[in-house]
Coordinates of C-alpha atoms and ligand atoms in Angstrom, one line a residue:
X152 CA 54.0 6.1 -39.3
X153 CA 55.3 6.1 -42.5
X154 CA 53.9 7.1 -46.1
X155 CA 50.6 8.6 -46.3
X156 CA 50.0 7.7 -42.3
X157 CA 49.3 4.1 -43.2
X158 CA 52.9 2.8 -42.0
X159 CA 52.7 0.5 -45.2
X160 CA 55.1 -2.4 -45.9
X161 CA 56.1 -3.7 -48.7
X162 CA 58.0 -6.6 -47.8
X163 CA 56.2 -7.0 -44.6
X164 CA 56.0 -10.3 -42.2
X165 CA 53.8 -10.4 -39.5
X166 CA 54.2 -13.5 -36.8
X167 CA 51.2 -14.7 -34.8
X168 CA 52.1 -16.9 -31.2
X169 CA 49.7 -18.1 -29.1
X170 CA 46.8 -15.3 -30.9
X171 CA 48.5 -12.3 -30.4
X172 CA 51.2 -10.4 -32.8
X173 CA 54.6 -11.4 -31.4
X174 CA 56.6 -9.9 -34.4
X175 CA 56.3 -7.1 -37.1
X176 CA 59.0 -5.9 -39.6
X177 CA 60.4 -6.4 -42.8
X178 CA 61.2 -9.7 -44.4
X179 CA 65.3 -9.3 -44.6
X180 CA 65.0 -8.5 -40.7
X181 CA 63.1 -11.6 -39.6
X182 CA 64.6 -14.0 -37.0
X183 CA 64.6 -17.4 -37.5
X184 CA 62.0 -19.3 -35.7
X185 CA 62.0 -22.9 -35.1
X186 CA 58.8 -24.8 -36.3
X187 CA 56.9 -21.9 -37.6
X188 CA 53.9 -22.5 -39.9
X189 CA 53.9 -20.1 -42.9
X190 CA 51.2 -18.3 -45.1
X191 CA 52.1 -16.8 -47.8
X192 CA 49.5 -13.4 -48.8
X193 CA 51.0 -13.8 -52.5
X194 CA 51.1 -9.7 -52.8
X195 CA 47.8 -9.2 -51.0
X196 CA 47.3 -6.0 -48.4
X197 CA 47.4 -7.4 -44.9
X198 CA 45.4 -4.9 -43.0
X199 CA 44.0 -4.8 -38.4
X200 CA 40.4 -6.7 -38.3
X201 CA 37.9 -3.8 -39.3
X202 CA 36.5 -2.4 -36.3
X203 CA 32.5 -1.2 -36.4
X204 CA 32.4 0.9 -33.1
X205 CA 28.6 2.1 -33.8
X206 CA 25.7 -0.1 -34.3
X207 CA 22.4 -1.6 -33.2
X208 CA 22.3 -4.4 -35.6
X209 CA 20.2 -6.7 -32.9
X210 CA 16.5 -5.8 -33.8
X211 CA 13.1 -7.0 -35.0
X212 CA 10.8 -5.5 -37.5
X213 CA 11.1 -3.4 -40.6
X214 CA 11.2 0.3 -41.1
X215 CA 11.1 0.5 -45.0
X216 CA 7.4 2.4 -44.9
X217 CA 9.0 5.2 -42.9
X218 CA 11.6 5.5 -46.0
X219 CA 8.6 5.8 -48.3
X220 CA 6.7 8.2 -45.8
X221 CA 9.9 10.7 -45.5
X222 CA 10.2 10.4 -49.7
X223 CA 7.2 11.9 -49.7
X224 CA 7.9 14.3 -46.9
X225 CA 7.8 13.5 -43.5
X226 CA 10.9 14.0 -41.4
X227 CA 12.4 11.7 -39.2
X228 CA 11.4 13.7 -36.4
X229 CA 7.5 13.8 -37.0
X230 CA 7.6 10.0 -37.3
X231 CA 8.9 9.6 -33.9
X232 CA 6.8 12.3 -32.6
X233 CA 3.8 10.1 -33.8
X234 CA 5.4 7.2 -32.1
X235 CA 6.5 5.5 -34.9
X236 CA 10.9 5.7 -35.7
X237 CA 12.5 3.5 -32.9
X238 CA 9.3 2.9 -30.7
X239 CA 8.0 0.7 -33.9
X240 CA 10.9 -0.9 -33.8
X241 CA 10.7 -1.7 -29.7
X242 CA 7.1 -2.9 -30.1
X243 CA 8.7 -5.7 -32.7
X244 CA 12.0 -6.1 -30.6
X245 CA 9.8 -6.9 -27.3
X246 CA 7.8 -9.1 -29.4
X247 CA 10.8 -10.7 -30.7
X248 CA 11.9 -14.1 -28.0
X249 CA 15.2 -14.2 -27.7
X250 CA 16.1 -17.1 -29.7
X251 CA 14.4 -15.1 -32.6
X252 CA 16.3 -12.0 -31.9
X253 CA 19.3 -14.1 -32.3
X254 CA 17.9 -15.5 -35.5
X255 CA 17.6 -12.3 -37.3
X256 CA 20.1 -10.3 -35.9
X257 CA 22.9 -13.2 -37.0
X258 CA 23.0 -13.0 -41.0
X259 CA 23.9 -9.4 -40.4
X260 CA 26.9 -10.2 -38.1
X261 CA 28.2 -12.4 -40.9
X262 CA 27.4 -9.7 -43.2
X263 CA 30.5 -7.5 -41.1
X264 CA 32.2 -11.0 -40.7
X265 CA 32.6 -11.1 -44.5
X266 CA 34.3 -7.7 -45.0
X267 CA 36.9 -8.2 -42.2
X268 CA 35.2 -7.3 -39.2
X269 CA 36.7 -8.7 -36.3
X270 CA 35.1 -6.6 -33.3
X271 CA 31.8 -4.9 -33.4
X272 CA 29.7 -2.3 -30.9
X273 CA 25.9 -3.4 -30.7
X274 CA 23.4 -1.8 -28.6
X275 CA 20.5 -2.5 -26.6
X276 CA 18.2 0.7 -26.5
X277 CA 14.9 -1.4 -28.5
X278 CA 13.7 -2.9 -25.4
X279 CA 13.1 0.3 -23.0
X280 CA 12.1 -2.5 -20.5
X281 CA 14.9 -4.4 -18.0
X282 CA 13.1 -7.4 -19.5
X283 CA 13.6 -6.4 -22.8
X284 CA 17.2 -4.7 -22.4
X285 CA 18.6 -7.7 -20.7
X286 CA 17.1 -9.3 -23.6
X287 CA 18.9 -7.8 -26.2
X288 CA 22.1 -7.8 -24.2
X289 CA 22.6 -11.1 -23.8
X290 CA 21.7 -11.6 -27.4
X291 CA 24.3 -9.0 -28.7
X292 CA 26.8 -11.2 -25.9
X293 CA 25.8 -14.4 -27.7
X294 CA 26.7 -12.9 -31.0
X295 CA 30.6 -12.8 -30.0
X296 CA 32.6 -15.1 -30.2
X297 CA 36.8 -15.6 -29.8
X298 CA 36.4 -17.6 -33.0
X299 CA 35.1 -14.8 -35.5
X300 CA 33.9 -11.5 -33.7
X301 CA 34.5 -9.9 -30.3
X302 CA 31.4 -7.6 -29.4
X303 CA 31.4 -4.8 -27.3
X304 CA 27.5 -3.9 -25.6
X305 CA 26.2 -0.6 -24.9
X306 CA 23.2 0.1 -23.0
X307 CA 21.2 2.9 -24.4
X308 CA 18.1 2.5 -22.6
X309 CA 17.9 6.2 -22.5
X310 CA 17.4 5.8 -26.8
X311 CA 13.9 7.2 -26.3
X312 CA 11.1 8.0 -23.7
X313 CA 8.5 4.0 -23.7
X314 CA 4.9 4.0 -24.2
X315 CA 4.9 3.2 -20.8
X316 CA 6.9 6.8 -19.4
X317 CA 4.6 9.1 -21.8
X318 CA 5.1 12.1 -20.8
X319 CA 7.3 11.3 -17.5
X320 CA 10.9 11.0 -19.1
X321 CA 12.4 12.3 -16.1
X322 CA 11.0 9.0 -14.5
X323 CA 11.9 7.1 -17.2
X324 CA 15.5 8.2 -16.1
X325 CA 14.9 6.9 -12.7
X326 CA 13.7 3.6 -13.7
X327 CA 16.9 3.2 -15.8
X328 CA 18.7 4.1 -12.9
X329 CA 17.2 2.3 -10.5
X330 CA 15.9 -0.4 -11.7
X331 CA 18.2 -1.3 -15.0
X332 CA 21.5 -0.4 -14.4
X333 CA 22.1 -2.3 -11.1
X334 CA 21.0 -5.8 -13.1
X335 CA 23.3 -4.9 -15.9
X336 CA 26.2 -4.2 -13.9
X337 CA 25.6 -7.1 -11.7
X338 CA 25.1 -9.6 -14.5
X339 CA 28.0 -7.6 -16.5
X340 CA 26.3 -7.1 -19.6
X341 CA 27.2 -4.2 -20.8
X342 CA 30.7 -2.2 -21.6
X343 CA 29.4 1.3 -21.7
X344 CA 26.2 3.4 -21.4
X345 CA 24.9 5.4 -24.1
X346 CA 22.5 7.5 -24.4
X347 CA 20.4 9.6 -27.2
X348 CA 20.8 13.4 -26.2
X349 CA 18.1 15.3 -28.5
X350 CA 14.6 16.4 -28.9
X351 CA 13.3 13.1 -30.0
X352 CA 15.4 11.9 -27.1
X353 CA 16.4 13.0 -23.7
X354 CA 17.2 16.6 -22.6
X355 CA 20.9 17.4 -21.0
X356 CA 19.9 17.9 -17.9
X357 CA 18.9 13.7 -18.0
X358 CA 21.7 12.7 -19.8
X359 CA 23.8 14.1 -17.0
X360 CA 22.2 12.1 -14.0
X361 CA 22.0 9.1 -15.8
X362 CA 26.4 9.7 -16.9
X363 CA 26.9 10.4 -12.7
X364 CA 24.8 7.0 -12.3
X365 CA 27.0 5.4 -14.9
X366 CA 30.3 6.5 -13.2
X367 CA 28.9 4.9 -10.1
X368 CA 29.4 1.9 -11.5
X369 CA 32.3 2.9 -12.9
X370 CA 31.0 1.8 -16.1
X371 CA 32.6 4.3 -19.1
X372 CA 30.0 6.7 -21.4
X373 CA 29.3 7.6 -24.6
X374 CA 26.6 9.8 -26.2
X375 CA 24.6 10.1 -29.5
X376 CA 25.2 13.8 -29.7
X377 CA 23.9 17.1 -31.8
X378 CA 22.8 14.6 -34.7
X379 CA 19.8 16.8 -35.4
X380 CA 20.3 20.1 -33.3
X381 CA 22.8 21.7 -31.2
X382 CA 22.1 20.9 -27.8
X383 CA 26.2 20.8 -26.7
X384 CA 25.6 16.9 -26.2
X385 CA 28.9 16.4 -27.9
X386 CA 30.5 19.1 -24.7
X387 CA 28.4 17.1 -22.3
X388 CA 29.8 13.7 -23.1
X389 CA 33.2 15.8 -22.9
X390 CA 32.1 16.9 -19.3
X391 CA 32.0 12.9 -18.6
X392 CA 35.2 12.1 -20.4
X393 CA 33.3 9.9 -22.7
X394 CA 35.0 7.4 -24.7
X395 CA 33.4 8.9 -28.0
X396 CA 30.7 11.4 -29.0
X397 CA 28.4 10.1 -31.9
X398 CA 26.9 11.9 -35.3
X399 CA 28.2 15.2 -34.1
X400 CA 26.8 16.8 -37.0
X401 CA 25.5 20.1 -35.1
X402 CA 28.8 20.2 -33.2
X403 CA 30.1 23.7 -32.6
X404 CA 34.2 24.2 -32.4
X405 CA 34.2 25.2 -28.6
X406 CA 32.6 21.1 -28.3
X407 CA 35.4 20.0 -29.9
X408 CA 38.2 21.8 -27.7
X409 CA 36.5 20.4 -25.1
X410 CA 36.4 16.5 -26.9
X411 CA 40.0 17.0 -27.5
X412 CA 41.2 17.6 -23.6
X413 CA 38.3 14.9 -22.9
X414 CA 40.2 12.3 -25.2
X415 CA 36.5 12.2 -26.6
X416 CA 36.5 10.0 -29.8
X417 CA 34.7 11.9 -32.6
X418 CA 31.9 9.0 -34.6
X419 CA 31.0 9.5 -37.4
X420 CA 28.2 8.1 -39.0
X421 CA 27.8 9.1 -42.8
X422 CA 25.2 6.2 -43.2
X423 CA 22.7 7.9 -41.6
X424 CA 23.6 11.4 -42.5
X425 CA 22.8 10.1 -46.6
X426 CA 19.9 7.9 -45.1
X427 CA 18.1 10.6 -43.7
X428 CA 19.2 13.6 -46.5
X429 CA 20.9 15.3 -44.0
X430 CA 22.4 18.5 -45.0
X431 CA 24.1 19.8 -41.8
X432 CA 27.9 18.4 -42.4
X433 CA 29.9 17.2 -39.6
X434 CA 33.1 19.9 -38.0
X435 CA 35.5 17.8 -40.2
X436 CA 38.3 21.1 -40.5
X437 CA 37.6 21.3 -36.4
X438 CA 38.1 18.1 -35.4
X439 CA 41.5 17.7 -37.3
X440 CA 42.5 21.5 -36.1
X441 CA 42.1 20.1 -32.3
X442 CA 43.4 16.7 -33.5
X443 CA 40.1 14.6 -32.2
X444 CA 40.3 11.2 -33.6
X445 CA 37.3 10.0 -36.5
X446 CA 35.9 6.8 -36.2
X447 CA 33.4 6.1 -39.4
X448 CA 31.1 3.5 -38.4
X449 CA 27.6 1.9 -40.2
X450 CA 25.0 2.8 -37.2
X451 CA 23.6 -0.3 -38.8
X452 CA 19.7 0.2 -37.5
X453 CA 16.6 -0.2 -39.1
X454 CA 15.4 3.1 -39.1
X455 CA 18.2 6.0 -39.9
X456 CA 20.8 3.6 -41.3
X457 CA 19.4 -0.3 -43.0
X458 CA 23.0 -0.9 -43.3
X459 CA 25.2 -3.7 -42.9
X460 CA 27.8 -2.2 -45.4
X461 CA 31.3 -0.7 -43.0
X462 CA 33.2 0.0 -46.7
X463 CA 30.6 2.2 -48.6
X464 CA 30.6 4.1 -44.7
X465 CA 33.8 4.2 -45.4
X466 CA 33.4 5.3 -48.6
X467 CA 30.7 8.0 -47.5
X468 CA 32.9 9.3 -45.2
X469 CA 35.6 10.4 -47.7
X470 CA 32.7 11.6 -50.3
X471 CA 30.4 13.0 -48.3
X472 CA 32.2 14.2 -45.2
X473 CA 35.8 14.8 -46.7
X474 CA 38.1 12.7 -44.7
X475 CA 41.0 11.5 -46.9
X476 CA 41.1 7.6 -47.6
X477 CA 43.6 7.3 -45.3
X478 CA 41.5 8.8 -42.4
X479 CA 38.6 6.4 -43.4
X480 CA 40.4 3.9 -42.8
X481 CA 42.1 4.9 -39.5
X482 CA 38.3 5.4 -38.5
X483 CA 37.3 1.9 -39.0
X484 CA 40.7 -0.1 -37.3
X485 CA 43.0 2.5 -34.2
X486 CA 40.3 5.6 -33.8
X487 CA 37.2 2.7 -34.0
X488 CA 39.2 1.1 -31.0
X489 CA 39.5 4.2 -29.3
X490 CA 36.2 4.7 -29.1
X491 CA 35.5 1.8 -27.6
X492 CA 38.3 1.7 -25.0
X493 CA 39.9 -1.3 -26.4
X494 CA 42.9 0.7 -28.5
X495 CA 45.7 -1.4 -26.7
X496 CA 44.4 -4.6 -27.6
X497 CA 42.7 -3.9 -31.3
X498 CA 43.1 -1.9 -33.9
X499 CA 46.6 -1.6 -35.6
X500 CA 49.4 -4.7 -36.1
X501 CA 51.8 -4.1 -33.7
X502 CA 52.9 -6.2 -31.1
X503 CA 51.2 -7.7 -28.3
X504 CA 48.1 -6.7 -30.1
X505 CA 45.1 -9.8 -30.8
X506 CA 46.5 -11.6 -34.2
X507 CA 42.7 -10.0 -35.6
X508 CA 44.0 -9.4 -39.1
X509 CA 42.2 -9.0 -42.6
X510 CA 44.0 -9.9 -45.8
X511 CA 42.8 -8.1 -49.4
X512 CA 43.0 -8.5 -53.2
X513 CA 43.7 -4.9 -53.8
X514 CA 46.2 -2.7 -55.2
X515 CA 46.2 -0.3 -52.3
X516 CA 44.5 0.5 -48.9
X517 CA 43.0 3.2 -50.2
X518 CA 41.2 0.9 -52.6
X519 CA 38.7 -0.3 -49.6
X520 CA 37.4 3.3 -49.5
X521 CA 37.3 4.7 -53.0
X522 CA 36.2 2.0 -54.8
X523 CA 32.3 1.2 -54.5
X524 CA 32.8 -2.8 -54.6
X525 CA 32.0 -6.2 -53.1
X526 CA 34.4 -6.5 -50.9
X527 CA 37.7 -8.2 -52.4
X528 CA 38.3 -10.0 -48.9
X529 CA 40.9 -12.8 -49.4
X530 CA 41.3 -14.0 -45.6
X531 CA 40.7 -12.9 -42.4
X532 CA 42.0 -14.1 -38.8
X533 CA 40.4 -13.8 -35.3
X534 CA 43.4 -14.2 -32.3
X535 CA 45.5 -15.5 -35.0
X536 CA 42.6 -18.5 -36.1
X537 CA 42.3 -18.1 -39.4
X538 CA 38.2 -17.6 -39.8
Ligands
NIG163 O1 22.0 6.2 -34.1 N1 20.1 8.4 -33.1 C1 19.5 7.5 -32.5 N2 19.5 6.2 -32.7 C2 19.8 5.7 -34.0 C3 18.5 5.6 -34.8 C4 17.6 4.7 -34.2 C5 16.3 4.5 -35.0 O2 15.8 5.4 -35.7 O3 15.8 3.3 -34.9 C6 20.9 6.3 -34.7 O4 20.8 7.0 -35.7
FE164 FE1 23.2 5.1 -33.2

């Protein structure tokens, strides 16, 4: 780490064999090799592929009525309580086929493609079916690609209680234990289970036995915790040794201890906190006092966060929540790969890293967050193929 945390480069040269990083240093220090191609960046800021750890960008339907409805004062919870808010969108997911969920969920992977995004999360959780989950799984799988994005899938079944399970969440739990989580481990589809951990969604006590199911299968967790209240979700997924704790907004400081010894990564979703007109900020001073990495990540969804748009997260972050431009962006590329488990192969340019690289028109890294722009995105590379 160098200057401002960013371990900038002036005269930098970064060499790329066989997709991965093989060499990183200055140019008056670079060996000679034989047969090399070159590409000259001509002054631009060579950057790690963005990273979006946190988003359900595959989904059908349209939410933009529920926008209107809390303008003129309906909260987020009442909607859902009235079984509108993400079961609207699972009647139109389950509706969706497959190839149509593919169809409409693609323009908004290129949107993240065309800001540098070279790995993305996207989960399943607007199905609530095995059907319907599997669904969504293997159309979040047939989004990735080695050519442009890798994608990482989360199952959040447990998003909300189905029209089906009125009533019965505790046997919703079972069904998603019994019934869903065997297929997806079988057929591999997902990386890690999620689940929603709040009034609107499951109690603690749930969470917990579907987590011990999860670990059966040794399949890591993570946890949409204390977004609207405090209900220690964020200690909870510490408890599991999740791989990060999401929103976190209600999160008290004794959570936070407890995400720190955890290796918990802290996500942060500012999207959705401005979305909804949150006011409840986020532990910033907390998390840094116990040293608990920030990821900053869209949530892209189409009810609490219509976004597509990682750099005005980014830039969110730093306005609303605090973080300096330098933590923004160590919350999109090594703390975005931490919480996804992936931080030795994504993430930063160092060696034996993927060749995922992003190449900008600005004056300085800092730029990406505190300017409010179109994206000044010159090049970008996927395992060293340049995209
Ligand atoms: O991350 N918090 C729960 N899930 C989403 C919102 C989903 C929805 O409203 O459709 C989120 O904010
Ligand atoms: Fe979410």
């Amino acid at each position: 780490m160098t200057r401002g945390g960013l371990g900038e480069n002036l005269d930098g040269v970064l060499v790329v064999t066989d997709g991965k990083i093989s060499w990183v240093g200055s140019e008056t220090d670079l060996p000679s090799i034989p047969s090399a191609e070159e590409y000259d960046a001509e002054g631009a800021w060579l950057l790690p592929g963005l990273i979006d750890c946190h988003t359900h960008l595959v989904y059908a339907g349209c939410r933009a009525h529920e926008y209107e409805a809390r303008l003129c004062g309906t909260t987020y919870q009442e909607i859902c309580n009235a079984g509108g808010g993400i079961l609207s969108t699972v009647q139109a997911t389950r509706e969706a086929t497959e190839d149509e969920l593919f169809q409409v969920s693609f323009p908004r992977l290129m949107d993240f493609v065309s800001q540098g995004v070279t790995t993305i999360d996207i989960k399943s959780g607007y199905g609530l079916t095995l059907e319907s989950e599997l669904k969504m799984m293997r159309v979040a799988r047939r989004l990735g690609s080695d050519y442009t994005m890798d994608v990482k899938v989360g199952l959040l079944a447990a998003h909300t209680c189905p029209p089906e399970f009125t009533g019965r969440a505790d046997d919703y739990i079972d069904y998603i234990i019994n019934e869903i989580l065997p297929v997806v481990a079988e057929q591999n589809l997902a990386d890690y289970v999620d689940a929603f951990t709040e009034t609107v969604g499951f109690t603690p006590e749930q969470t917990k036995k579907l987590f011990t199911a999860a670990q059966r299968y040794g399949l890591p967790v993570r946890l949409h915790a204390d977004q609207l209240s405090n209900l220690e979700g964020a200690s909870l997924a510490a408890d599991f040794m999740a791989l990060s704790a999401d929103h976190v907004e209600f999160t008290s400081e004794e959570s936070v201890a407890k995400m720190a010894n955890a290796g918990t990564v802290a996500g942060l979703l500012p999207t959705a906190f401005y979305f909804l007109r949150e006011t409840q900020l986020p532990p910033i001073e907390e998390l840094r006092k116990h040293s608990v990495p920030m990821a900053v990540s869209t949530d892209c969804n189409p009810g609490t966060s219509p976004s597509t748009n990682l750099l005005l997260a980014m830039n969110m972050a730093s306005t609303l929540f605090g973080l300096t431009p330098v933590e923004s962006l160590l919350g999109v590329t090594i703390n975005a790969a931490k919480a996804l488990g992936i931080q030795d192969k994504v993430g930063s340019l160092e060696v034996g890293k993927q060749a995922d690289l992003s190449l900008w028109k600005i004056d300085h890294p800092r730029d990406l967050v505190a300017k409010i722009t179109a994206p000044r995105l010159k090049q970008s590379w996927k395992n060293g193929r340049l995209i």
